[in-house]
PDB file of C-alpha atoms in Angstrom:
ATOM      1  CA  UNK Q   1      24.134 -25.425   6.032  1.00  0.00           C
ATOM      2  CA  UNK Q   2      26.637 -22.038   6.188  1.00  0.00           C
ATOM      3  CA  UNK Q   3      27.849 -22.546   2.694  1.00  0.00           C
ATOM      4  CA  UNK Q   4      24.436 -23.881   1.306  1.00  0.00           C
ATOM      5  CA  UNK Q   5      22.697 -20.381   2.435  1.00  0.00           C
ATOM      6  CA  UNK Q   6      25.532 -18.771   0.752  1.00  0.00           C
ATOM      7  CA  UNK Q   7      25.251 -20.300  -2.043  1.00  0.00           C
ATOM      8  CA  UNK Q   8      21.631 -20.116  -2.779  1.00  0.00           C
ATOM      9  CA  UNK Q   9      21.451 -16.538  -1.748  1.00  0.00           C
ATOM     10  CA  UNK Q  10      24.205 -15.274  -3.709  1.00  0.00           C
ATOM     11  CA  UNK Q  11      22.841 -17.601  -7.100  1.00  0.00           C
ATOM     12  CA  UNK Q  12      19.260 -15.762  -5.912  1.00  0.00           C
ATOM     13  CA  UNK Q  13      20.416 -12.535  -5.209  1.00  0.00           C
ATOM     14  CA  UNK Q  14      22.214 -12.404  -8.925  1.00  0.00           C
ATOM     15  CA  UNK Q  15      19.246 -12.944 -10.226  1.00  0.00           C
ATOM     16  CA  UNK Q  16      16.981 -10.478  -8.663  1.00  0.00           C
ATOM     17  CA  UNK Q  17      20.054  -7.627  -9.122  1.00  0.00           C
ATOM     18  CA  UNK Q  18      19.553  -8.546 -12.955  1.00  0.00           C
ATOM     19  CA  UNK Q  19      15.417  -8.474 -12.742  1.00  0.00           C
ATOM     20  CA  UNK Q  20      15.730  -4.945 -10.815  1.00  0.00           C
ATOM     21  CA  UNK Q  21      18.100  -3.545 -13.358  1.00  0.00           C
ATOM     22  CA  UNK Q  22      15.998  -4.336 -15.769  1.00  0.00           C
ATOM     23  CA  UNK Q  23      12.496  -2.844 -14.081  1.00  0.00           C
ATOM     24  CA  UNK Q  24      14.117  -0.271 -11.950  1.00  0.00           C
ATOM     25  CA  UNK Q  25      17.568   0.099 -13.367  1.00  0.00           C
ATOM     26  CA  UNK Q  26      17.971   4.130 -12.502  1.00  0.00           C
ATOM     27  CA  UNK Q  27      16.334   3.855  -8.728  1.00  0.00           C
ATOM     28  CA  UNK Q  28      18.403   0.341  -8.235  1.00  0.00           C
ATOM     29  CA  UNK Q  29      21.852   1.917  -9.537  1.00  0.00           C
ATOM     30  CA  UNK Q  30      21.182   5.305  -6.622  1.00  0.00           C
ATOM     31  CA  UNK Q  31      20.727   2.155  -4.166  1.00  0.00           C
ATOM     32  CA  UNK Q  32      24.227   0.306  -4.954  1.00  0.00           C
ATOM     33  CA  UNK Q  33      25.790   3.728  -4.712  1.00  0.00           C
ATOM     34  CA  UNK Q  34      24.214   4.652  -1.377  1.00  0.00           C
ATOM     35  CA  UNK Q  35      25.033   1.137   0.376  1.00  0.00           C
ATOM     36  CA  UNK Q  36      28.517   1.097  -1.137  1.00  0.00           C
ATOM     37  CA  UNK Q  37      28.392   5.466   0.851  1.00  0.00           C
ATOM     38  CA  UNK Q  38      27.337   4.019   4.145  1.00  0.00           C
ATOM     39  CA  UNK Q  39      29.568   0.631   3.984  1.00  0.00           C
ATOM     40  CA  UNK Q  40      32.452   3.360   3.619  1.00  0.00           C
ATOM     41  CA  UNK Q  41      31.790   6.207   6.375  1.00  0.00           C
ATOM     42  CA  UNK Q  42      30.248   3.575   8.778  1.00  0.00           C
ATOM     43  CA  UNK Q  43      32.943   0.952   8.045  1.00  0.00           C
ATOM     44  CA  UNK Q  44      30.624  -1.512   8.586  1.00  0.00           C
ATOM     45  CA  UNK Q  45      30.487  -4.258   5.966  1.00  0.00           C
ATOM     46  CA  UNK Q  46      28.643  -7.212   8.024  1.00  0.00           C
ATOM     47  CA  UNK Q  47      26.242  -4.255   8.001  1.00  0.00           C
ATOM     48  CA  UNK Q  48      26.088  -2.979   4.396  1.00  0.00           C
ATOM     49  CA  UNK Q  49      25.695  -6.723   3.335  1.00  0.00           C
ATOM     50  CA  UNK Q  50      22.358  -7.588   5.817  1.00  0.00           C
ATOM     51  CA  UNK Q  51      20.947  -4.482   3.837  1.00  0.00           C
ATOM     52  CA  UNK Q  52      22.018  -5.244   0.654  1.00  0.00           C
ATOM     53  CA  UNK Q  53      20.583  -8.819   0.876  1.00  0.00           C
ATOM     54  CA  UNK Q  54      17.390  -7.668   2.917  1.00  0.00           C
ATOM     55  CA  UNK Q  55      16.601  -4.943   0.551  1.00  0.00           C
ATOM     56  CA  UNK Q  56      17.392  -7.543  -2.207  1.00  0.00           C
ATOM     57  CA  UNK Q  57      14.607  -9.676  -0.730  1.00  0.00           C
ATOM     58  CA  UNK Q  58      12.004  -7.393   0.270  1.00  0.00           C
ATOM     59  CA  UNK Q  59      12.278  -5.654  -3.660  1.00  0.00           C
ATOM     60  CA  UNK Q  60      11.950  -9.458  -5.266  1.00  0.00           C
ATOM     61  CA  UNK Q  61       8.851 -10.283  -2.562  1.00  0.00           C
ATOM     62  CA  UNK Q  62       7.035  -6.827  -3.527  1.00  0.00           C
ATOM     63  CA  UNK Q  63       7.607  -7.367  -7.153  1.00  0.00           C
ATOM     64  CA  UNK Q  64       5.989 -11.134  -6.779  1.00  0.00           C
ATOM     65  CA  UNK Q  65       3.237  -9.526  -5.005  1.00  0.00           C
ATOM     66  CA  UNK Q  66       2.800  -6.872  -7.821  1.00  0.00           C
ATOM     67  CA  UNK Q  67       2.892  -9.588 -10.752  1.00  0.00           C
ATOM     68  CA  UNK Q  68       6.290  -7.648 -11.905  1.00  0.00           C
ATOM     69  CA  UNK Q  69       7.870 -11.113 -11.172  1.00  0.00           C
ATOM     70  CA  UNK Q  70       6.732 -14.491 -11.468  1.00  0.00           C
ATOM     71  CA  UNK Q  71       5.532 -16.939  -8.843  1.00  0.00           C
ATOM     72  CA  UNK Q  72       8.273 -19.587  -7.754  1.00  0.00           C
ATOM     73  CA  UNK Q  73       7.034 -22.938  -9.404  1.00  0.00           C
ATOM     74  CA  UNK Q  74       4.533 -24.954  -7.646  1.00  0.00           C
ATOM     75  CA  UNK Q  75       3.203 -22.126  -5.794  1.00  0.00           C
ATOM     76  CA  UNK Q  76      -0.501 -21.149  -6.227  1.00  0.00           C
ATOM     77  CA  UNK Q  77      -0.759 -17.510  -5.288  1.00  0.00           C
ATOM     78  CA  UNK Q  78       0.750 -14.476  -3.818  1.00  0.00           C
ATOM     79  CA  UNK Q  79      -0.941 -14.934  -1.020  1.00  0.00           C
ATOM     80  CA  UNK Q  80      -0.223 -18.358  -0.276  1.00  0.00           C
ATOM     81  CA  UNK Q  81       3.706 -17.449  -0.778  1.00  0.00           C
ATOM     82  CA  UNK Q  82       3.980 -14.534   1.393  1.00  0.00           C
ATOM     83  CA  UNK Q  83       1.628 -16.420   4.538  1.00  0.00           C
ATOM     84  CA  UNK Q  84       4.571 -19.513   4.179  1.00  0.00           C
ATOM     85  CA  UNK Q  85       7.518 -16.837   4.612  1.00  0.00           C
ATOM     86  CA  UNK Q  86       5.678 -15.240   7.182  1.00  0.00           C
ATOM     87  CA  UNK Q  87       5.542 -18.633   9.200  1.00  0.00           C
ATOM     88  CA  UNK Q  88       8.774 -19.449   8.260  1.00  0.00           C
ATOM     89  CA  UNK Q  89       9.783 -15.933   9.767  1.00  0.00           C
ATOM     90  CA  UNK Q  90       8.045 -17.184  13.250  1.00  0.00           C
ATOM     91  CA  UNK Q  91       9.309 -20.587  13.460  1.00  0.00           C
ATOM     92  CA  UNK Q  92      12.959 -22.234  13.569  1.00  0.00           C
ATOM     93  CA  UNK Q  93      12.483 -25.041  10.415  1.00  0.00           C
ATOM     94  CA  UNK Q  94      14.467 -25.433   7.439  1.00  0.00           C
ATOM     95  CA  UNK Q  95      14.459 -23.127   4.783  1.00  0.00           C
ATOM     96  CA  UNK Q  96      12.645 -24.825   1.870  1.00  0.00           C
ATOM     97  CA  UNK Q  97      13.130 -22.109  -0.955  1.00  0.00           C
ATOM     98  CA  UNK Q  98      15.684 -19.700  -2.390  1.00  0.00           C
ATOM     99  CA  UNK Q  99      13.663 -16.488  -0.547  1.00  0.00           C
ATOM    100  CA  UNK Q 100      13.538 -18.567   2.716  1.00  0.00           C
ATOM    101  CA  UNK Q 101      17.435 -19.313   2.443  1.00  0.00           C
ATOM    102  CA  UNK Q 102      17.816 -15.713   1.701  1.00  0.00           C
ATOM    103  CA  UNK Q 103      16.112 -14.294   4.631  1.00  0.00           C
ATOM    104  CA  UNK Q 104      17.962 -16.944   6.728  1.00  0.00           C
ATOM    105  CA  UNK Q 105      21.271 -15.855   5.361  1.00  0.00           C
ATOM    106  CA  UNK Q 106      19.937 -12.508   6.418  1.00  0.00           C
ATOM    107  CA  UNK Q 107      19.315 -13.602   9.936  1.00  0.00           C
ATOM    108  CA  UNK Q 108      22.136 -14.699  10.338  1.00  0.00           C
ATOM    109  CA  UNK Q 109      24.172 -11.587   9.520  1.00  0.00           C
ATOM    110  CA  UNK Q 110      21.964  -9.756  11.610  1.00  0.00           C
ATOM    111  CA  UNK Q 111      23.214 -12.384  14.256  1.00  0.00           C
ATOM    112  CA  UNK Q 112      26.939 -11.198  14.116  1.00  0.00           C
ATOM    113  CA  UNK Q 113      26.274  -7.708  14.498  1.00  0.00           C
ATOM    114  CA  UNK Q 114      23.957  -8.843  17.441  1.00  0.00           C
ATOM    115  CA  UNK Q 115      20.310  -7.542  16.230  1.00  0.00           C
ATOM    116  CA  UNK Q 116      17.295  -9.782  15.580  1.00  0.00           C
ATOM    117  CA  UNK Q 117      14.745  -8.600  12.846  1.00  0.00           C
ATOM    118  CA  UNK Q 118      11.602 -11.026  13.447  1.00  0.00           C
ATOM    119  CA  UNK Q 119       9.452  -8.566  14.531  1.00  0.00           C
ATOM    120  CA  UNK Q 120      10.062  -5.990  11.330  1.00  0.00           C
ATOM    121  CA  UNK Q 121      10.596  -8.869   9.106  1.00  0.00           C
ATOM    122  CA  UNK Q 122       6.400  -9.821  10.194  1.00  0.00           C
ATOM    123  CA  UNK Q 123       5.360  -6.487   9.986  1.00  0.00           C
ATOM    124  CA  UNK Q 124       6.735  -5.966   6.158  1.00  0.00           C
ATOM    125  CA  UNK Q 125       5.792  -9.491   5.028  1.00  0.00           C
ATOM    126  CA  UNK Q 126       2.584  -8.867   6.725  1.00  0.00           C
ATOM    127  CA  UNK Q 127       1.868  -5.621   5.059  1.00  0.00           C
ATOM    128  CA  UNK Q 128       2.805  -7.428   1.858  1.00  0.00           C
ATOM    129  CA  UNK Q 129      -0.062 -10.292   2.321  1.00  0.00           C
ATOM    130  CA  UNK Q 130      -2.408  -6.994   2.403  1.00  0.00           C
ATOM    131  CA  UNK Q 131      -1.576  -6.003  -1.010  1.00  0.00           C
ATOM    132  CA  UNK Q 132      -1.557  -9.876  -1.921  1.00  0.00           C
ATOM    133  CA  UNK Q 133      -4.777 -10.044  -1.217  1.00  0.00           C
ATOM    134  CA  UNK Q 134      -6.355  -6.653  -1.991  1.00  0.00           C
ATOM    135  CA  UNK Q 135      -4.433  -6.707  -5.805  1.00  0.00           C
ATOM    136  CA  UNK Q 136      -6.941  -7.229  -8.531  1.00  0.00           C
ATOM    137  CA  UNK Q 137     -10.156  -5.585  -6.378  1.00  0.00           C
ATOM    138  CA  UNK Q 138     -10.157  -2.461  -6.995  1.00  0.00           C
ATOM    139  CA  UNK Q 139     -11.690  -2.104  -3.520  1.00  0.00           C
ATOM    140  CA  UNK Q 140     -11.727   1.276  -1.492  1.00  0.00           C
ATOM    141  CA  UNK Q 141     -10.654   1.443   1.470  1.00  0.00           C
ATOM    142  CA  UNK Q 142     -11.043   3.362   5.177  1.00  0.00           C
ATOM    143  CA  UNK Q 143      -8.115   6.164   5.919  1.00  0.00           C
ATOM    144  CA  UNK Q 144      -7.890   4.078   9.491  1.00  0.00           C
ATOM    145  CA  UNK Q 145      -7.291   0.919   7.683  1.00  0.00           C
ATOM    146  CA  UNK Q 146      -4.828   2.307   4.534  1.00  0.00           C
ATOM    147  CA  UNK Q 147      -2.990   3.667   7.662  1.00  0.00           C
ATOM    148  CA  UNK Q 148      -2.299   0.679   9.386  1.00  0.00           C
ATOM    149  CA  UNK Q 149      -1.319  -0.934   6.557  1.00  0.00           C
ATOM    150  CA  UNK Q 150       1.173   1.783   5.453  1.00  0.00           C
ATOM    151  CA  UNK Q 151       2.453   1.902   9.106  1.00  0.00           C
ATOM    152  CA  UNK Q 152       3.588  -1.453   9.367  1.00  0.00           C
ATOM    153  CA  UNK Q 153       5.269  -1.381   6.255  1.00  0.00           C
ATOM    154  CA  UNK Q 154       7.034   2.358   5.736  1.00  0.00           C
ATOM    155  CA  UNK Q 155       7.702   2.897   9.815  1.00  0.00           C
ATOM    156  CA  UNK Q 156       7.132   0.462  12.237  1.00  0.00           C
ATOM    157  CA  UNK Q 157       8.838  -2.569   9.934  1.00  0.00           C
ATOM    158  CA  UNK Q 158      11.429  -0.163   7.630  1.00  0.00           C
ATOM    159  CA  UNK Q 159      12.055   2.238   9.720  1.00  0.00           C
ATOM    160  CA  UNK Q 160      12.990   0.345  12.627  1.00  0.00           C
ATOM    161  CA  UNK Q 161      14.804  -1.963  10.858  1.00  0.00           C
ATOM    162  CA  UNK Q 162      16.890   1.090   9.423  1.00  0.00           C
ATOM    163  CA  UNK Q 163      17.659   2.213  13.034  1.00  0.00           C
ATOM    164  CA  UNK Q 164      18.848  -0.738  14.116  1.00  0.00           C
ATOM    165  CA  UNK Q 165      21.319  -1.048  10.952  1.00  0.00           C
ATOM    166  CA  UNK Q 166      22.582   2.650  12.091  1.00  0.00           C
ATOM    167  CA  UNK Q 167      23.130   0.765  15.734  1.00  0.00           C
ATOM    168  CA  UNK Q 168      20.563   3.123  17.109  1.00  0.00           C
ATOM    169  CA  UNK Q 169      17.575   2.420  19.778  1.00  0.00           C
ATOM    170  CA  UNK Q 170      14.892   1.484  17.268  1.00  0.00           C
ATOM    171  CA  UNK Q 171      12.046   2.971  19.487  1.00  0.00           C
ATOM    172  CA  UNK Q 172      13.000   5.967  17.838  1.00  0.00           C
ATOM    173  CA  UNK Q 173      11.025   5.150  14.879  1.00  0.00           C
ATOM    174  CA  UNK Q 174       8.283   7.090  16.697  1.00  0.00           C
ATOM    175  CA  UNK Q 175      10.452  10.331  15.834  1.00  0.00           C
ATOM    176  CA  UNK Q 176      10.359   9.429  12.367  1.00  0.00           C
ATOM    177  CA  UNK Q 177       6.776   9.200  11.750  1.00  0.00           C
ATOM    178  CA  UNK Q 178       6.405  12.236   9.500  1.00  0.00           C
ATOM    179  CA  UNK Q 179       9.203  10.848   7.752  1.00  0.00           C
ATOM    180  CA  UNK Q 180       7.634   7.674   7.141  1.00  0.00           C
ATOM    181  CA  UNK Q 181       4.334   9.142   5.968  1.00  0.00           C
ATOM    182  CA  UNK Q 182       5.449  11.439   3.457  1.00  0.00           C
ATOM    183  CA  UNK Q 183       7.774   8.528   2.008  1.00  0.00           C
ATOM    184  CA  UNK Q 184       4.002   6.951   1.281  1.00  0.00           C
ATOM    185  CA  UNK Q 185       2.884   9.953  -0.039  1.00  0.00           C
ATOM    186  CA  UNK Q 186       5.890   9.952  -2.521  1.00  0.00           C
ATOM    187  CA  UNK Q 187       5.032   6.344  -3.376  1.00  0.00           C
ATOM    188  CA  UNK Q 188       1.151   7.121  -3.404  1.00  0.00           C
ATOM    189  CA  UNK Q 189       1.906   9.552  -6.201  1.00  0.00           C
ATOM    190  CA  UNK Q 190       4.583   8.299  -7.813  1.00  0.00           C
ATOM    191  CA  UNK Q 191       3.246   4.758  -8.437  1.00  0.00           C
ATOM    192  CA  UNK Q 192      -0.826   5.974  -8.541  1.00  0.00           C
ATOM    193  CA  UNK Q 193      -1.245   4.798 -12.251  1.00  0.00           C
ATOM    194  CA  UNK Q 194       0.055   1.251 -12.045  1.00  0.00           C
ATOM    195  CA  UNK Q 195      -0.901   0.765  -8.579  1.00  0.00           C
ATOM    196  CA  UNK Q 196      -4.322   1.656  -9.977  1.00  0.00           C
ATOM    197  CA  UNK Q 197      -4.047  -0.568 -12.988  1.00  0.00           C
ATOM    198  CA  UNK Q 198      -3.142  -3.244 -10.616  1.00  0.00           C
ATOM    199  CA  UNK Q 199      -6.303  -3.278  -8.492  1.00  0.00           C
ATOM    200  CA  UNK Q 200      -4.526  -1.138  -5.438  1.00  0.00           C
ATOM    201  CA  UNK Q 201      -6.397   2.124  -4.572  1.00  0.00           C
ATOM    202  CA  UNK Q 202      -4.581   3.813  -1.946  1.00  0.00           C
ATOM    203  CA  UNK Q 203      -7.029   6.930  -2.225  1.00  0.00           C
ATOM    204  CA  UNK Q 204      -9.058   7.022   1.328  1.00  0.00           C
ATOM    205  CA  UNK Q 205     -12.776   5.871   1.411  1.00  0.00           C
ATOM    206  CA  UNK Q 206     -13.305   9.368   2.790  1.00  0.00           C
ATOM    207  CA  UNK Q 207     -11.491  11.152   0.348  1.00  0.00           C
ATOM    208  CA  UNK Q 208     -13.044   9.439  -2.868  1.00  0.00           C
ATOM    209  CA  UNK Q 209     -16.478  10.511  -0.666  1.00  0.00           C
ATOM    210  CA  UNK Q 210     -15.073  14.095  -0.167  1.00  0.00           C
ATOM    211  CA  UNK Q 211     -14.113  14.986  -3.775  1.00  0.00           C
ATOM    212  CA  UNK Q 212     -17.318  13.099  -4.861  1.00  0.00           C
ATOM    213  CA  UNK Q 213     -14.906  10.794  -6.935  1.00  0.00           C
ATOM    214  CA  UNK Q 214     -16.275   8.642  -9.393  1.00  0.00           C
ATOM    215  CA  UNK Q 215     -14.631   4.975 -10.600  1.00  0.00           C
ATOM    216  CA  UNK Q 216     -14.472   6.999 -14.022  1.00  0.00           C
ATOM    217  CA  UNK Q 217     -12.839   9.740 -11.968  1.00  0.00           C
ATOM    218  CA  UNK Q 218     -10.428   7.425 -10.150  1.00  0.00           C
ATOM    219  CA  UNK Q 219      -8.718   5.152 -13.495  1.00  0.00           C
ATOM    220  CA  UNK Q 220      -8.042   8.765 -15.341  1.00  0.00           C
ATOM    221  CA  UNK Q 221      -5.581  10.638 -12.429  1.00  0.00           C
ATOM    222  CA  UNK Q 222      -5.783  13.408 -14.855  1.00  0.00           C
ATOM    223  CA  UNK Q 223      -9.638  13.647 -14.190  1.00  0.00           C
ATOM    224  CA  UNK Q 224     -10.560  17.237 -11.958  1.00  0.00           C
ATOM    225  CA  UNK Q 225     -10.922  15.152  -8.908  1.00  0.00           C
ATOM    226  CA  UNK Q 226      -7.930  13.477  -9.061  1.00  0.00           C
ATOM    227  CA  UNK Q 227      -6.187  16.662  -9.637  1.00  0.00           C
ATOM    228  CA  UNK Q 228      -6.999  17.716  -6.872  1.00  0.00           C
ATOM    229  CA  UNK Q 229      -5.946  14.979  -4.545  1.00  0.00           C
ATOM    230  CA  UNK Q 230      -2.507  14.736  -6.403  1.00  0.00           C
ATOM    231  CA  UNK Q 231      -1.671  18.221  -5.224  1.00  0.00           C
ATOM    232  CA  UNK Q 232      -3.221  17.791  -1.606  1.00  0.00           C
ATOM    233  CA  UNK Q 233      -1.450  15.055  -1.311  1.00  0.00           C
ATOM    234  CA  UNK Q 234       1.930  16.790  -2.488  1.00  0.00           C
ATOM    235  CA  UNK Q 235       1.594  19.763  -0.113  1.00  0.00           C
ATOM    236  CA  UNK Q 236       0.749  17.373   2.890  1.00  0.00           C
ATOM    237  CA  UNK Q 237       3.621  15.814   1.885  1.00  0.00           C
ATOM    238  CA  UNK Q 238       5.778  18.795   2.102  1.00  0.00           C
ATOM    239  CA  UNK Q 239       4.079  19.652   5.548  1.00  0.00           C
ATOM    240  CA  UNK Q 240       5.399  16.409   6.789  1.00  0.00           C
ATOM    241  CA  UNK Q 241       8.794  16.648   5.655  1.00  0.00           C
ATOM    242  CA  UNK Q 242       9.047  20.281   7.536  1.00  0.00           C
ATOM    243  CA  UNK Q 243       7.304  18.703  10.330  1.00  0.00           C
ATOM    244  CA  UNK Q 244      10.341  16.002  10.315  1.00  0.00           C
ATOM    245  CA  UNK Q 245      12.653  19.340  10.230  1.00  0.00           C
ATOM    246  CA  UNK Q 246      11.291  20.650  13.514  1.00  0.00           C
ATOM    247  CA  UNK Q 247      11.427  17.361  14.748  1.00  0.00           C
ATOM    248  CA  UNK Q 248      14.857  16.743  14.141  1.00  0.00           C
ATOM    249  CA  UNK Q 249      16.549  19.751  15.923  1.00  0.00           C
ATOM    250  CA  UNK Q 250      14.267  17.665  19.267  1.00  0.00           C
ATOM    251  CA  UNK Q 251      16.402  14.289  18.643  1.00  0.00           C
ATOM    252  CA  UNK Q 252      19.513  12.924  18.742  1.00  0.00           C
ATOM    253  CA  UNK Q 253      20.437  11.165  15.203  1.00  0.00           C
ATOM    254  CA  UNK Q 254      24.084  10.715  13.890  1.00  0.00           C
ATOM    255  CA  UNK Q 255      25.382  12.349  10.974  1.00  0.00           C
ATOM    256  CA  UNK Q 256      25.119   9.202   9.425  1.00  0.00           C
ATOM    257  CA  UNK Q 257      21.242   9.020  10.125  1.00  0.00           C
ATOM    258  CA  UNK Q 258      20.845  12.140   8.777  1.00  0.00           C
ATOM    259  CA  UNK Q 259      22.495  11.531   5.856  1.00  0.00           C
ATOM    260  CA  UNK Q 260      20.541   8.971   5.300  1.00  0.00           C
ATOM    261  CA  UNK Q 261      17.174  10.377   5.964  1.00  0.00           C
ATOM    262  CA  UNK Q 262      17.836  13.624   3.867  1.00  0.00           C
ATOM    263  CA  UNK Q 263      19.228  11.634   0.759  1.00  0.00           C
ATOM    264  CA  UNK Q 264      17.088   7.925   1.066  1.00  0.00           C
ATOM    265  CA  UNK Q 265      13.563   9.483   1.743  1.00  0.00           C
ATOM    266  CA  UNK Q 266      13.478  13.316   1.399  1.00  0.00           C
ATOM    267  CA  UNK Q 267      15.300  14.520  -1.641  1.00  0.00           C
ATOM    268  CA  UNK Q 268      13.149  11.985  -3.574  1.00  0.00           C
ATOM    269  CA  UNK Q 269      10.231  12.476  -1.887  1.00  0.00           C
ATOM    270  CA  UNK Q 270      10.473  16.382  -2.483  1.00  0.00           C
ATOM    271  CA  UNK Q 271      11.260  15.919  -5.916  1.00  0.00           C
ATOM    272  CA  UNK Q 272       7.838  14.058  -6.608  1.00  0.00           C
ATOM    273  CA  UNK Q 273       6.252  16.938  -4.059  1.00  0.00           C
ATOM    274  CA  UNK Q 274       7.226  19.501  -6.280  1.00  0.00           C
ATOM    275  CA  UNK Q 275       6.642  18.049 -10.163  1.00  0.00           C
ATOM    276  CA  UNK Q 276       2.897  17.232  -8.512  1.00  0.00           C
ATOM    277  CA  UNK Q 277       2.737  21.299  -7.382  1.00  0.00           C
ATOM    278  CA  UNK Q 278       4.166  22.068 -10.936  1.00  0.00           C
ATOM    279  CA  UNK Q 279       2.066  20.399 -13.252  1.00  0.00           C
ATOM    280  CA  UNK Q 280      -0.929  22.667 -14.539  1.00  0.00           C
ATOM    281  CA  UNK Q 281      -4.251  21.848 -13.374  1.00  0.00           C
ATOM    282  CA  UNK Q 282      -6.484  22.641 -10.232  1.00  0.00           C
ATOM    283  CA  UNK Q 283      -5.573  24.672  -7.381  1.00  0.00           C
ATOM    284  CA  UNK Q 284      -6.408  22.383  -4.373  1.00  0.00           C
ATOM    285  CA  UNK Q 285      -9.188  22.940  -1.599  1.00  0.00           C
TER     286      UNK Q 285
END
């Protein structure tokens, strides 16, 4: 079975590099260049290739899940695709596809450096069967709710995972909270039109209520309402990333770590902060 999951993941994972280079060439490209960074000052390559294959997988599922990428053949929905990974993630059975042999071959990588990523693995693939089921709707939900989805995905499932690549105690993803949200925020605003166009509204329940949003309101971001949120959300976003600061000089990451948070989530995420502050429009409340 060793050179069968090699085999099928590498033939996969070629084929996803070429569909991500194509969608998300730029973004992709800073990836590859990162990985190939940490493979070099961590000289870890069993390492650098469980992230480059997880990452790999987790980018094809969410692009499935967005309708950026077609369903396998013979598969009815999103939906039904991510609940079979997720029991294949909780069970010890055959893989049956080219994403289950993936995330085997990932396993088993994981294996040699001695970590186990079940419990992350759920929460991401979970977190994906939310948007799987939500895309299309349009629906509105609670803050509470949007939160618990965004934690699962961006810091208990990433996060953690990312720790435990760095060979760190991956409790420590409590640290990184602030870190974690204001990544969201980045992708909240950097993503807002074609998550919108896609049936996703990540805009609170009590926020549409607040600005006294209408649906006109929410499918034009340039509408005043909208405006206004945008920059909220930017400067919230900013708060969290100095929060992060002053947590940071409280914990004990490696250079490494910090590397990794200061280049991977908040020179990005400050870069989207700042264009949202920039553009003209309303001051927010």
């Amino acid at each position: 079975m060793g050179n069968d999951l090699q085999r099928i993941s590498r033939n996969m994972r070629g084929r996803v590099y070429r569909h991500m280079l194509r969608t998300r060439g730029w973004k992709y490209r800073v990836f590859l260049r990162q990985l190939r960074l940490f493979k070099y000052l961590a000289f870890a390559p069993t390492r650098g290739a469980f992230l480059e294959n997880y990452y790999t997988l987790m980018r094809f599922l969410d692009d499935i899940v967005d309708g950026d990428h077609p369903l396998p053949d013979g598969i009815e929905s999103a939906e039904t695709y991510i609940s079979d990974l997720i029991l294949f993630t909780r069970s010890v059975r055959e893989p049956r596809d080219e994403a289950e042999y993936l995330l085997a071959h990932c396993f088993g990588l994981a294996q040699k450096f001695g970590e186990d990523f079940t419990k992350e693995t759920c929460d991401i693939l979970e977190s994906l069967l939310f948007d799987a089921q939500r895309r299309g709707r349009g629906k509105i939900y609670p803050k509470k709710e949007l939160a618990r989805h965004f934690y699962k995905l961006d810091i208990r499932g990433t996060i953690r995972a990312t720790l435990k690549v760095f060979k760190d105690d991956p409790d420590k993803f409590t640290d990184l909270i602030p870190l974690g949200t204001a990544s969201r925020y980045q992708f909240d605003l950097e993503d807002l039109e074609e998550d919108i166009r896609n049936g996703y509204i990540n805009i609170s329940r009590e926020d549409f209520e607040r600005l006294d949003m209408t649906l006109n309101d929410l499918y034009n971001i340039n509408s005043g309402p909208m405006i206004i949120w945008r920059k909220e959300h930017a400067l919230e976003g900013i708060r969290l990333i100095e929060k992060h600061h002053e947590q940071l000089l409280q914990n004990d990451f490696s250079l490494l770590e910090r590397m990794a948070f200061k280049y991977v989530y908040e020179k990005p995420a400050l870069k989207v902060f700042n264009n949202e502050i920039r553009e003209p429009g309303i001051t927010p409340i």
